[in-house]
mmCIF file of C-alpha atoms in Angstrom:
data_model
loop_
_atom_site.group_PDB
_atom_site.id
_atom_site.type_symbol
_atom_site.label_atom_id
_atom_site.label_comp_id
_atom_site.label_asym_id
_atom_site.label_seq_id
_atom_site.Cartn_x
_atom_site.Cartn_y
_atom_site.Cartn_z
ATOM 1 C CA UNK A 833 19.157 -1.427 -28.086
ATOM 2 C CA UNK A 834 22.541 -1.709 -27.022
ATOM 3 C CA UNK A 835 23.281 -2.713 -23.694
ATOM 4 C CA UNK A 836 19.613 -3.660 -22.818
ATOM 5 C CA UNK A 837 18.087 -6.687 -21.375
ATOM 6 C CA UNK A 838 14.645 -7.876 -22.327
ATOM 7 C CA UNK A 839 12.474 -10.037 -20.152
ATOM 8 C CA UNK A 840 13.066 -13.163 -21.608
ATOM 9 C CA UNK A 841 16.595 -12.894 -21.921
ATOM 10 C CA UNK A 842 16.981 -12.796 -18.215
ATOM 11 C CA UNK A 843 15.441 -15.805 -17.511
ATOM 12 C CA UNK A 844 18.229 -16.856 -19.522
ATOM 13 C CA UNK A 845 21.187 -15.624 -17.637
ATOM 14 C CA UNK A 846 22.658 -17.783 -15.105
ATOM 15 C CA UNK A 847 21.963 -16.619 -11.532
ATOM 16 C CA UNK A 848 25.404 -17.367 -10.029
ATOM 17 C CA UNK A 849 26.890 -14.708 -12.559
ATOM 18 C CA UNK A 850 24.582 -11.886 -12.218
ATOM 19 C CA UNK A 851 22.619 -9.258 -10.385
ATOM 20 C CA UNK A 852 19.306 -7.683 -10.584
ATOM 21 C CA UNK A 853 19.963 -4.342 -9.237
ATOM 22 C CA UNK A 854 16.380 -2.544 -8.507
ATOM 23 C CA UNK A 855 17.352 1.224 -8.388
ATOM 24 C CA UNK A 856 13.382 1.915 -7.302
ATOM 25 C CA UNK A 857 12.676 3.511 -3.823
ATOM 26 C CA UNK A 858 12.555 1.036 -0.982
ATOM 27 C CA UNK A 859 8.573 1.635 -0.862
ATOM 28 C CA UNK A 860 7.948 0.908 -4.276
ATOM 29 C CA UNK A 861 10.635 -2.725 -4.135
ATOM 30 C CA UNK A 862 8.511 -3.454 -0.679
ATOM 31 C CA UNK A 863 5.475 -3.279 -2.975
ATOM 32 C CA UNK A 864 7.103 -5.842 -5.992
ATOM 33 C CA UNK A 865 10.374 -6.726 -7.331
ATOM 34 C CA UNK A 866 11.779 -9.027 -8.997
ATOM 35 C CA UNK A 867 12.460 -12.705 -7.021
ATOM 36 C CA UNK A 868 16.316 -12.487 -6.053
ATOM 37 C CA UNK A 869 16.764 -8.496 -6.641
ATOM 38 C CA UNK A 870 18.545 -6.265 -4.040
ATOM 39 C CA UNK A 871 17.525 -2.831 -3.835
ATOM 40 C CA UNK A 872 20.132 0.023 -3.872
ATOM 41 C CA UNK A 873 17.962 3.079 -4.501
ATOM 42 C CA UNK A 874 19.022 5.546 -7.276
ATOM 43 C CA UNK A 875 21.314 7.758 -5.596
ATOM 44 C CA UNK A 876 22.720 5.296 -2.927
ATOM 45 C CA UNK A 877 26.437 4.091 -2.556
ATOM 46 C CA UNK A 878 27.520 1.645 -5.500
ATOM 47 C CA UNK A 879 30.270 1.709 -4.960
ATOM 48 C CA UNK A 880 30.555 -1.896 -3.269
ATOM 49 C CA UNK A 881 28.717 -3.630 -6.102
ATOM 50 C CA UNK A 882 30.665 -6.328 -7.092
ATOM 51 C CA UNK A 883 32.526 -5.893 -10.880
ATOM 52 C CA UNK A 884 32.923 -9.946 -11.181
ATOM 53 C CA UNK A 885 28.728 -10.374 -12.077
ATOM 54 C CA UNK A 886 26.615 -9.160 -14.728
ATOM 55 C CA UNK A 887 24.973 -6.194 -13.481
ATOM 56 C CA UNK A 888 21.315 -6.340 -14.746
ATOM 57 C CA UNK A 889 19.374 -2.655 -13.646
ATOM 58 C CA UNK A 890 15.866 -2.439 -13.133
ATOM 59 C CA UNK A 891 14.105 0.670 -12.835
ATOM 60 C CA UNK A 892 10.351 1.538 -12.792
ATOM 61 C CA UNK A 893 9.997 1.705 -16.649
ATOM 62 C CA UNK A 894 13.666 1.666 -17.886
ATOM 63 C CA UNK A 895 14.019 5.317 -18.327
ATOM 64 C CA UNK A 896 16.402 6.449 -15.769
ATOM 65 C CA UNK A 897 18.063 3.570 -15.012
ATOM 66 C CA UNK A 898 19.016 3.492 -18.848
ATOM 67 C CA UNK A 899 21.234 6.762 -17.917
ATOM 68 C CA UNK A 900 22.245 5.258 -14.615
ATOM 69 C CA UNK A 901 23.524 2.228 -16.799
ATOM 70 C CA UNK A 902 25.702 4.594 -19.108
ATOM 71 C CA UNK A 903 27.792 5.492 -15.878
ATOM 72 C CA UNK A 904 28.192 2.456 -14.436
ATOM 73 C CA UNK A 905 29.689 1.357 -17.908
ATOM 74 C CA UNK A 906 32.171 4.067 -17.687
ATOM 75 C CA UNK A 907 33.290 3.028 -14.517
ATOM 76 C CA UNK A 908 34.117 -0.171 -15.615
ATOM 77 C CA UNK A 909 30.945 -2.059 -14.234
ATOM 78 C CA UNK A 910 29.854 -4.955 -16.573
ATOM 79 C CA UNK A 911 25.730 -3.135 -16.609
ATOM 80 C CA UNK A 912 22.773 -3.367 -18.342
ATOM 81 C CA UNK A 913 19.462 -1.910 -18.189
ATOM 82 C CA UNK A 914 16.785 -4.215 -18.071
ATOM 83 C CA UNK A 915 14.210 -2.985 -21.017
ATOM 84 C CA UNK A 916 10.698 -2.004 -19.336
ATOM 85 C CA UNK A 917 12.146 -2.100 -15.938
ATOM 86 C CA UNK A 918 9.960 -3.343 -13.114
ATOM 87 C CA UNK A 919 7.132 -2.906 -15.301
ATOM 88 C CA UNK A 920 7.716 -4.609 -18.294
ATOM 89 C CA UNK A 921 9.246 -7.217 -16.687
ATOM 90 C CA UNK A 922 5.646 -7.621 -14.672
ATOM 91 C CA UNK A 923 3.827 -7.371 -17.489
ATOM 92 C CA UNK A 924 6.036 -10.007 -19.555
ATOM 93 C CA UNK A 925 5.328 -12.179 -16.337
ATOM 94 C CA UNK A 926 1.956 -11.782 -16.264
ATOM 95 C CA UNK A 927 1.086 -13.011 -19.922
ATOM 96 C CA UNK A 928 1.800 -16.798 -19.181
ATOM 97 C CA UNK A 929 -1.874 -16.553 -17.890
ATOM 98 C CA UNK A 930 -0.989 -18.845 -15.121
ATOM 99 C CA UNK A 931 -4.416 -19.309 -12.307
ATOM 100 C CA UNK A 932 -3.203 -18.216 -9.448
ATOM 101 C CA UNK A 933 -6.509 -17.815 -7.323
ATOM 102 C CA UNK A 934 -6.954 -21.702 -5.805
ATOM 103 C CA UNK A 935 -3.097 -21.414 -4.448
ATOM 104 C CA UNK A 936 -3.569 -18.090 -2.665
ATOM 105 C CA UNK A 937 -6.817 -18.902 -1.186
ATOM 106 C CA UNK A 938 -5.791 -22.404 -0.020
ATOM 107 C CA UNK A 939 -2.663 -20.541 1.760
ATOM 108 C CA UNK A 940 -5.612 -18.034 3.366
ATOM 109 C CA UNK A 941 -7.258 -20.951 4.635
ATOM 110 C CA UNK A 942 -4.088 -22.855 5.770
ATOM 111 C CA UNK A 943 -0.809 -21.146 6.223
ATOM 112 C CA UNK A 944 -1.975 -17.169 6.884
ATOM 113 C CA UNK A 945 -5.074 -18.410 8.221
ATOM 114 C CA UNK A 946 -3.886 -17.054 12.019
ATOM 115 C CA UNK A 947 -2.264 -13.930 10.825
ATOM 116 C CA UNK A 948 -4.485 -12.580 8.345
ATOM 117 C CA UNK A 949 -7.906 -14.339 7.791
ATOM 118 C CA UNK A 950 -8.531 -14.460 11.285
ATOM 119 C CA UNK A 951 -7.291 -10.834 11.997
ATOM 120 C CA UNK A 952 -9.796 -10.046 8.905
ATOM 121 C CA UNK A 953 -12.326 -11.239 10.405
ATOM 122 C CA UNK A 954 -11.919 -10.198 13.996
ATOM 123 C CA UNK A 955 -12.101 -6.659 12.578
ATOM 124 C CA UNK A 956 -15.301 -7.145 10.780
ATOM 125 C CA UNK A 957 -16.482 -8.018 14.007
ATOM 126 C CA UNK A 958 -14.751 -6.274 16.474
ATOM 127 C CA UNK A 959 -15.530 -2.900 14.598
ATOM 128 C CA UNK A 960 -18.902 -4.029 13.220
ATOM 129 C CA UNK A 961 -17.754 -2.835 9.477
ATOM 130 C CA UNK A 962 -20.386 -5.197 7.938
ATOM 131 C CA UNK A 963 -24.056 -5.407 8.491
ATOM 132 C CA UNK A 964 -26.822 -7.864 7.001
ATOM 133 C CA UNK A 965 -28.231 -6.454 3.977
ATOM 134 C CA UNK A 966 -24.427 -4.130 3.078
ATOM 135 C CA UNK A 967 -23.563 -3.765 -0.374
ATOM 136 C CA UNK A 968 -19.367 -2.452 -0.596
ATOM 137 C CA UNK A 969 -17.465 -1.482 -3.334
ATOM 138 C CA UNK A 970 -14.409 -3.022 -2.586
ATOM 139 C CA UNK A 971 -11.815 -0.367 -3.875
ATOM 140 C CA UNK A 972 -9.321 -1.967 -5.362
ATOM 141 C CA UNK A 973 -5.362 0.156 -6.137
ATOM 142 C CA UNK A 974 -4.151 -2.842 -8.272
ATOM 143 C CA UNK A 975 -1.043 -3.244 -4.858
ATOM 144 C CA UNK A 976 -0.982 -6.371 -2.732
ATOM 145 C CA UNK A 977 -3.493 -4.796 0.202
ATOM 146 C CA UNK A 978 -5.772 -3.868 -2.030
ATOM 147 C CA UNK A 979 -5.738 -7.442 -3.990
ATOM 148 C CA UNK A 980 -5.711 -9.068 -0.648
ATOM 149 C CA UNK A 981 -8.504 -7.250 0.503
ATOM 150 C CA UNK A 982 -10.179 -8.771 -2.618
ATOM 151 C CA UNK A 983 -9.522 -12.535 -1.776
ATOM 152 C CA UNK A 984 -10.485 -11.878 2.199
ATOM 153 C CA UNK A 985 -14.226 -10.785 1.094
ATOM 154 C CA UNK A 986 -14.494 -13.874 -1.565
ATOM 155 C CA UNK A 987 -13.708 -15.817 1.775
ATOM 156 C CA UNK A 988 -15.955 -14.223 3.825
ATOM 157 C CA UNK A 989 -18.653 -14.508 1.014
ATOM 158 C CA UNK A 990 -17.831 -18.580 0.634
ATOM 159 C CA UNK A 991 -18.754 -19.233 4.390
ATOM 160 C CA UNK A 992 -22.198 -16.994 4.151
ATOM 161 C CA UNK A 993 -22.715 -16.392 7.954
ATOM 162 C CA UNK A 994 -23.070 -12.565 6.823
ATOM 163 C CA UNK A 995 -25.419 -11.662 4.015
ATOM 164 C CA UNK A 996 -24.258 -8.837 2.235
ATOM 165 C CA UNK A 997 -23.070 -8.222 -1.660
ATOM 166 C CA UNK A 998 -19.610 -7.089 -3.094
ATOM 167 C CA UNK A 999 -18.444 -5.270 -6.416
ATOM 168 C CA UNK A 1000 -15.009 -5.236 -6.890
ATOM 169 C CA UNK A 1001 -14.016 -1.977 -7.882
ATOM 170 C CA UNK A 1002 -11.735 0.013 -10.038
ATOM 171 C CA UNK A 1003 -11.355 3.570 -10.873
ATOM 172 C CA UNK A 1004 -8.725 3.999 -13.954
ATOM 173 C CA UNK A 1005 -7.664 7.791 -13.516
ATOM 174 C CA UNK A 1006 -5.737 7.471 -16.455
ATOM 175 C CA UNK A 1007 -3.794 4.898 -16.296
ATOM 176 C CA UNK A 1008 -0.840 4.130 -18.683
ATOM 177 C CA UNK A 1009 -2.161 1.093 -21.143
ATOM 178 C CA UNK A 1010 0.416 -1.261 -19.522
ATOM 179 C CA UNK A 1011 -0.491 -0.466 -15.881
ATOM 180 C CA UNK A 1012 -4.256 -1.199 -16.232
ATOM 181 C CA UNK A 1013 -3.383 -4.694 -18.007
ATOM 182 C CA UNK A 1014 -1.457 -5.039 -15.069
ATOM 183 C CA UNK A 1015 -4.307 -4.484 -12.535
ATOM 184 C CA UNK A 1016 -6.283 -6.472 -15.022
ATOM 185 C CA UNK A 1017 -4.015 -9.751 -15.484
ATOM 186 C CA UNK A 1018 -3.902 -9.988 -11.433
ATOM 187 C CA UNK A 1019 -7.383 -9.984 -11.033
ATOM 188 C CA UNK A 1020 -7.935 -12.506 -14.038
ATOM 189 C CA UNK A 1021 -4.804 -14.493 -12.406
ATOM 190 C CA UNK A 1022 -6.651 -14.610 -8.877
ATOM 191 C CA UNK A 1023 -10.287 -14.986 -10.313
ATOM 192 C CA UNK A 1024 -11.161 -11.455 -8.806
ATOM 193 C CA UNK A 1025 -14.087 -10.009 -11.166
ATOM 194 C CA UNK A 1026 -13.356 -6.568 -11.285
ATOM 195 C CA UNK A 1027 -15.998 -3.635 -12.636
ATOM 196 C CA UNK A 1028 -13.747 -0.709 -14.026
ATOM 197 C CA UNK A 1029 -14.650 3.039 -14.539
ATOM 198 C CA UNK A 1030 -13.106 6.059 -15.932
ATOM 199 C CA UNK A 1031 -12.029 9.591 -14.991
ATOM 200 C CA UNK A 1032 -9.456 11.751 -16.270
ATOM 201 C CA UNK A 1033 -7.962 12.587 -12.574
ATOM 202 C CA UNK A 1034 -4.437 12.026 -13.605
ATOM 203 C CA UNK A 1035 -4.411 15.221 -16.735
ATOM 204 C CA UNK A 1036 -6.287 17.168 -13.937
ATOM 205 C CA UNK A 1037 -3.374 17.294 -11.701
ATOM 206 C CA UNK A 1038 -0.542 16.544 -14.005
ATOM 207 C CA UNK A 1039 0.193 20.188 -13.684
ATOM 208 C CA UNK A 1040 -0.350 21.004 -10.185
ATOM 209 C CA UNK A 1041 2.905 21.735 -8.498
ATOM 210 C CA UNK A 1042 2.039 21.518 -4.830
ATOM 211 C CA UNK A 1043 1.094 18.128 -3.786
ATOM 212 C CA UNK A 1044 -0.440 16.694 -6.955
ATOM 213 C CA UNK A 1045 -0.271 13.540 -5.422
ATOM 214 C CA UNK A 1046 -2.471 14.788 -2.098
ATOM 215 C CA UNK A 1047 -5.091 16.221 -4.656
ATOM 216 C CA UNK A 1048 -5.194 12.906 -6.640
ATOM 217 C CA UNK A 1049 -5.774 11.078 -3.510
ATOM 218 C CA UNK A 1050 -8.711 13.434 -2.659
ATOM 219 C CA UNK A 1051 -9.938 13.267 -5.891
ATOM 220 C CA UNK A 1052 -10.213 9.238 -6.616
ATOM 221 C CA UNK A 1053 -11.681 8.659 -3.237
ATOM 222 C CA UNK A 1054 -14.648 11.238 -3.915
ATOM 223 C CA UNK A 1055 -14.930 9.419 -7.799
ATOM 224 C CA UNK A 1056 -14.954 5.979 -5.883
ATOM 225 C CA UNK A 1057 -17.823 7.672 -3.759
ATOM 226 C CA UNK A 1058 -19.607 8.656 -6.440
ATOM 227 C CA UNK A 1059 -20.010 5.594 -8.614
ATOM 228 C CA UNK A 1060 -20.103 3.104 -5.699
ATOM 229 C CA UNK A 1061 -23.265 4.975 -4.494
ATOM 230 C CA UNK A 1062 -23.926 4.818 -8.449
ATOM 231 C CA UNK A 1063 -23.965 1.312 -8.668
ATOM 232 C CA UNK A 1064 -26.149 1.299 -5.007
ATOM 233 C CA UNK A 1065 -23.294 0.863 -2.705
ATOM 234 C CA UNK A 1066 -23.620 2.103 0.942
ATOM 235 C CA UNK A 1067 -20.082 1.323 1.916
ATOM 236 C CA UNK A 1068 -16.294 1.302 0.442
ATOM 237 C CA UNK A 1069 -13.773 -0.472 1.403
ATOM 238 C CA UNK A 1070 -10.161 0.803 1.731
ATOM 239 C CA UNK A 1071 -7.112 -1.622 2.079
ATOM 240 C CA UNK A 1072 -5.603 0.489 4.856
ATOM 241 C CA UNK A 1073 -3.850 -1.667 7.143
ATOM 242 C CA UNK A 1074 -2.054 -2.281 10.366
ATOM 243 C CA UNK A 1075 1.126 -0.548 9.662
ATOM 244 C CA UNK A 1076 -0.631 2.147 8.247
ATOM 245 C CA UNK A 1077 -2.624 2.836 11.331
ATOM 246 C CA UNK A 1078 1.020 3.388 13.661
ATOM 247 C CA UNK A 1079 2.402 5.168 10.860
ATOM 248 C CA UNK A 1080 -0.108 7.655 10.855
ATOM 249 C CA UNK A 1081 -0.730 7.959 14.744
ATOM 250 C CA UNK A 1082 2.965 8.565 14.435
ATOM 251 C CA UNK A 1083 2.872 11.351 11.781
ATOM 252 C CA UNK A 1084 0.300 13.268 13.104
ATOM 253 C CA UNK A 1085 1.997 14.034 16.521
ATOM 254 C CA UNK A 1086 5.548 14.192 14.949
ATOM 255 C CA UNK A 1087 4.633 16.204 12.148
ATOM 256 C CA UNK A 1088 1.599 17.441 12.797
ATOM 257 C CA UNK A 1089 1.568 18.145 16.237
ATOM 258 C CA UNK A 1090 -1.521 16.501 16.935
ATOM 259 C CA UNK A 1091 -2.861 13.452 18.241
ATOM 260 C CA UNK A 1092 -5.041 11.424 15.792
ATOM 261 C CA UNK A 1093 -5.996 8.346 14.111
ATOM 262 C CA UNK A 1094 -6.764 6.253 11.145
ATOM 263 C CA UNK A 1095 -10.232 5.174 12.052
ATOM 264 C CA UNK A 1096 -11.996 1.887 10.998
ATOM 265 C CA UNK A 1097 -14.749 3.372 9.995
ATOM 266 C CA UNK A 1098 -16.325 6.636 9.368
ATOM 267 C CA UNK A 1099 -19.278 8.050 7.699
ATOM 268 C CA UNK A 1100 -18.793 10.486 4.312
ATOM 269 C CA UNK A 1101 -19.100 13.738 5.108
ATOM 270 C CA UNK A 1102 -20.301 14.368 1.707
ATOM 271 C CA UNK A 1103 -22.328 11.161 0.303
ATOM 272 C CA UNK A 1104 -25.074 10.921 2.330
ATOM 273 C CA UNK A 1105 -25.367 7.394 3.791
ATOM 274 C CA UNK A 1106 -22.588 6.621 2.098
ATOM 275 C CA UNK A 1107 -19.944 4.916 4.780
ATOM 276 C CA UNK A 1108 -15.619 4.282 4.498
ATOM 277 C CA UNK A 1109 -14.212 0.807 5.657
ATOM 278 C CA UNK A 1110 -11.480 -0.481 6.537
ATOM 279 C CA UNK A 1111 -11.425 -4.558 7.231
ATOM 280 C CA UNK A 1112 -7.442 -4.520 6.857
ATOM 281 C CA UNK A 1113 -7.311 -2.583 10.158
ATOM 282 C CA UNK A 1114 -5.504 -5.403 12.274
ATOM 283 C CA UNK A 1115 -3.427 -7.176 9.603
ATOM 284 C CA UNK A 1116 0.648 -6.724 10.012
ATOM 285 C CA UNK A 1117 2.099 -5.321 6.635
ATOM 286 C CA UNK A 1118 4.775 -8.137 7.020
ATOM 287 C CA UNK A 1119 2.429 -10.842 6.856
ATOM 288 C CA UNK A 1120 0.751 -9.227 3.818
ATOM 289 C CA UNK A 1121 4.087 -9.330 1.817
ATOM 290 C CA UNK A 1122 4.862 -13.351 3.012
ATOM 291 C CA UNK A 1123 1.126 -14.083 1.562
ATOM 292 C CA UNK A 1124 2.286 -12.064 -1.631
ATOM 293 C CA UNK A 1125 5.911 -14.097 -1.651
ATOM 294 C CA UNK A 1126 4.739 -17.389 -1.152
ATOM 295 C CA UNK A 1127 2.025 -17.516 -3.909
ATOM 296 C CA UNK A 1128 4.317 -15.839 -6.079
ATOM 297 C CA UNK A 1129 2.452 -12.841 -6.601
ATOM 298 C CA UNK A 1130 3.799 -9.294 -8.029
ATOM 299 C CA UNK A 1131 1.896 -6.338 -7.524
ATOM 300 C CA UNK A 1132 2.507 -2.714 -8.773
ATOM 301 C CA UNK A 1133 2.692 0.395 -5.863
ATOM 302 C CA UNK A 1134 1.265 2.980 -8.033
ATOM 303 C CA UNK A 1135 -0.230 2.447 -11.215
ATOM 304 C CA UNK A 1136 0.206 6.578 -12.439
ATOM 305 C CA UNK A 1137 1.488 6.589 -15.848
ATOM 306 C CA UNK A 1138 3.427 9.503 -15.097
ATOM 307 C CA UNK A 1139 5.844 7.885 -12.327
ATOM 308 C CA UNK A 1140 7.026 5.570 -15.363
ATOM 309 C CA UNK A 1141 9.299 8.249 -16.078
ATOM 310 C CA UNK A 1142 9.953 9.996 -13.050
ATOM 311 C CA UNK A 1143 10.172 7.722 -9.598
ATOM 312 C CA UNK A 1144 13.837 6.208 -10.460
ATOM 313 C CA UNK A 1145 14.386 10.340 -9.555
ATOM 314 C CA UNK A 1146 12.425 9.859 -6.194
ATOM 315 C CA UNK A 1147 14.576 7.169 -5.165
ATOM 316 C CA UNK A 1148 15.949 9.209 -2.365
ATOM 317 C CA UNK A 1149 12.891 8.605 -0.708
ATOM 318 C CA UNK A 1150 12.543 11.101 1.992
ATOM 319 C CA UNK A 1151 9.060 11.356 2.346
ATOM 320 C CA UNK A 1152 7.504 11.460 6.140
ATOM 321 C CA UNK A 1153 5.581 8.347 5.872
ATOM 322 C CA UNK A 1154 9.458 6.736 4.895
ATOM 323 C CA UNK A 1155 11.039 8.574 7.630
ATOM 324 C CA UNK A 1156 8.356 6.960 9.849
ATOM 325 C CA UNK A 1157 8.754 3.528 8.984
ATOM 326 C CA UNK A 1158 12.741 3.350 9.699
ATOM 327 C CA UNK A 1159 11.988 5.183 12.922
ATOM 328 C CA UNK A 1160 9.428 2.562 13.715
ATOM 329 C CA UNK A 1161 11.558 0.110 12.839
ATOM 330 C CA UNK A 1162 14.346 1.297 15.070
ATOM 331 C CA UNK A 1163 12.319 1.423 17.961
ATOM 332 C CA UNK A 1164 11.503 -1.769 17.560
ATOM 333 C CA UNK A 1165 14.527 -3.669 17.706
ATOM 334 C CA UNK A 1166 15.031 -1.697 21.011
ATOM 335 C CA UNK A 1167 11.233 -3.192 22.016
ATOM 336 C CA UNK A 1168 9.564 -5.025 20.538
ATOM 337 C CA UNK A 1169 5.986 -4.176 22.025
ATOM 338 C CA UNK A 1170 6.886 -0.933 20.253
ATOM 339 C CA UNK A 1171 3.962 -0.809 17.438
ATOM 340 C CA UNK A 1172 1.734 -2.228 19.751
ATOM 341 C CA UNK A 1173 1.774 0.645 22.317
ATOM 342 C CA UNK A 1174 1.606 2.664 19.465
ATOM 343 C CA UNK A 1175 -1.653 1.431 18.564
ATOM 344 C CA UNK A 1176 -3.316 1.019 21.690
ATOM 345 C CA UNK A 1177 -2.094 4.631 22.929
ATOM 346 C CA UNK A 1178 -5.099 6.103 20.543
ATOM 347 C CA UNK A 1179 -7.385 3.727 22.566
ATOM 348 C CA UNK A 1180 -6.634 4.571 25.775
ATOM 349 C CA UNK A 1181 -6.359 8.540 26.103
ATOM 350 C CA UNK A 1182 -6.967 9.893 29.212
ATOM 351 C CA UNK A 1183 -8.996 13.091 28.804
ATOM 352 C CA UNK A 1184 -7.701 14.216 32.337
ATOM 353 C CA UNK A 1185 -4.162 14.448 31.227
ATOM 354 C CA UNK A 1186 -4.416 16.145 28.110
ATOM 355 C CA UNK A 1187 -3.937 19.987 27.386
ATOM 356 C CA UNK A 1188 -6.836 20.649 25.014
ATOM 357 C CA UNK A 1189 -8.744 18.568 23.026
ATOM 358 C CA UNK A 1190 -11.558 18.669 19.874
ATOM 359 C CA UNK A 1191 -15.027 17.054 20.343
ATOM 360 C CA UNK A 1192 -16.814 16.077 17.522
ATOM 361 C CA UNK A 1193 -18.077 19.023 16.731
ATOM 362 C CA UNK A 1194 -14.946 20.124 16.665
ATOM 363 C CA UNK A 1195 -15.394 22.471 19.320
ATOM 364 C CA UNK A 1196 -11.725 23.084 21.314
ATOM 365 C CA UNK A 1197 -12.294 21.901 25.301
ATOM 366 C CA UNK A 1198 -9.217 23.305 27.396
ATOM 367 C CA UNK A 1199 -8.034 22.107 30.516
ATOM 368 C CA UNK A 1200 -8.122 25.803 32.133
ATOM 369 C CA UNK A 1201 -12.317 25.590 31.400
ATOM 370 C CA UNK A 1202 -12.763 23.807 34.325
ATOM 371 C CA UNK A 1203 -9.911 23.459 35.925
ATOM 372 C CA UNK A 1204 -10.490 24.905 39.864
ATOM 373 C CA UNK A 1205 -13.749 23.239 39.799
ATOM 374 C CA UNK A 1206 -12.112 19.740 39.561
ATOM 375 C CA UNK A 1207 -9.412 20.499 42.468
ATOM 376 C CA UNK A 1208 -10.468 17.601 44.019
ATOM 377 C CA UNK A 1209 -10.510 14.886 40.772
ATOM 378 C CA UNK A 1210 -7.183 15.697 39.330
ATOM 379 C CA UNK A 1211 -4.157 14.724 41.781
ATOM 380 C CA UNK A 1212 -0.303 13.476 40.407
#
């Protein structure tokens, strides 16, 4: 098609004369992008792009940013939409079926060995997520924490202080054909063995208007439940991880108005002895991404066939859990300690000082309740 760029031909243009131009939310480029690309999500400023280079546009899966090319022509820019976007590109990638498991564990063992295998393991311990005798599904998204995750429990399993059994597993809600061989060719390219299942989640909420994506969350974790329980699992594990924690602690009093947490680990409410981990607790998002960089590794954010079409749209990201993160970031060059405190303020709450509080019965405790009677305990 006119005025597109395939795959291959871009490993043919010179890099001094061009651009990649990823028009994807800043989420979904912090995820995977192409090595070299800026991001300037749809919607942005472009005006200061430069007219002297070859503008190549990358979108999710070349939908939108095929329009978004059209205009940038007319203005005089020198564009081109690159043919698949993100996706295809990935997917072109990924068929050179090039091993890419001995690499990333060495680095584990060597390089990240500090700032995540150790942190890995320090919440296994520290939080007592894995017992003698366990057997977890380890749920895995087809993104970088969730492929991490993967490698960290091979590691733990080469060492065998712990006894305890793994599955690898994969829920496919619907999944577009290109975004499961995806998941697929990164497991196969990092020797991780995966066991797949399938639901129809995705048709189920294609047409829900409010929050589809809330309900498909909901949804997929009580499938992963289900057949990890199935298969005689007592425990997930979720790739939740450091960043996430603050974010949320964050979200809940700013938007919420109440004080919570991402817990380590909880039992489901609903499948009895069925338990929710999360090993990734201490790990830095930052660190996760270097590990991904250095081995050379793309990943995909969300594998939902329907966002092929629509996220270029949702490039003016202004969801909370965004709005969060800059804030977060802010703060931090001010302090650095920032996302620290922010983490340790859910482990050190001072009953005394709070207004009202839930127990775990959820029952509501005020401070009024027995307020005169502890005149003599509560002082400024």
């Amino acid at each position: 098609m006119e005025n597109e760029i395939t795959a291959e031909m871009l490993k043919l243009i010179p890099k001094e004369n061009s651009v990649v131009v990823d028009i994807r939310d800043e989420d979904s480029f912090s995820f995977g992008h192409i090595n070299g690309a800026i991001n300037i999500p749809y919607g942005d400023d472009f005006e200061k792009l430069p007219y002297g280079k070859k503008l190549i546009v990358c979108g999710n899966g070349g939908i939108i940013s095929r329009e978004f090319v059209e205009n940038l022509r007319q203005k005089g820019y020198d564009a081109y939409n690159l043919e698949g976007g993100y996706i295809g590109w990935l997917s072109n990638k990924l068929d050179s079926g090039e091993s890419k498991a001995e690499e990333a564990e060495r680095s584990l063992r060597k390089r990240f060995h500090s700032s995540i295998l150790s942190k890995f393991t320090k919440a296994l311990t520290d939080y007592e997520l894995i017992k003698p005798g366990d057997k977890i599904a380890v749920c895995i998204s087809g993104g970088k924490d969730s492929m991490l995750m993967a490698k960290l429990f091979q590691e733990i399993k080469r060492h065998k202080k712990i006894d305890f059994e793994v599955i690898f597993l994969v829920m496919d809600p619907g999944y577009s054909r290109t975004n499961r061989r995806i998941i697929e060719k990164n497991a196969e390219s990092l020797n991780i063995p995966l066991t797949i299942f399938e639901t129809d989640i995705f048709s189920s909420v294609y047409n829900v208007k409010n929050n589809p994506c809330y309900l498909c969350a909901r949804m997929r974790r009580g499938n992963l439940y289900s057949k990890a329980k199935e298969l005689g699992c007592n425990k997930i594990a979720l790739g939740h991880h450091f960043d996430d924690v603050i974010e949320t602690i964050l979200m809940g009093m700013i938007y919420g108005g109440q004080v919570q947490t991402m817990i380590p680990k909880l039992h489901s409410a609903n499948f009895e002895g069925m338990e929710l981990i999360r090993p990734m607790y201490l790990i830095r998002e930052n660190d996760i991404k270097r590990w991904r960089d250095s081995n050379d590794l793309h990943f995909i954010q969300c594998a939902c066939k329907f966002t092929d079409s629509v996220s270029e749209k949702n490039a003016e990201n202004t969801s909370k859990r965004q709005e969060i993160k800059r804030l977060i970031a802010y703060l931090s060059k001010i302090n650095p300690q920032i996302e620290m405190n922010i983490f340790r303020s859910v482990e050190g709450v001072n009953l005394k000082t709070l207004i009202s509080y839930k127990d775990y019965e959820g029952i509501v405790h005020h401070f009024l309740d027995d307020y005169d009677s502890r005149k003599n305990s509560i002082s400024e």
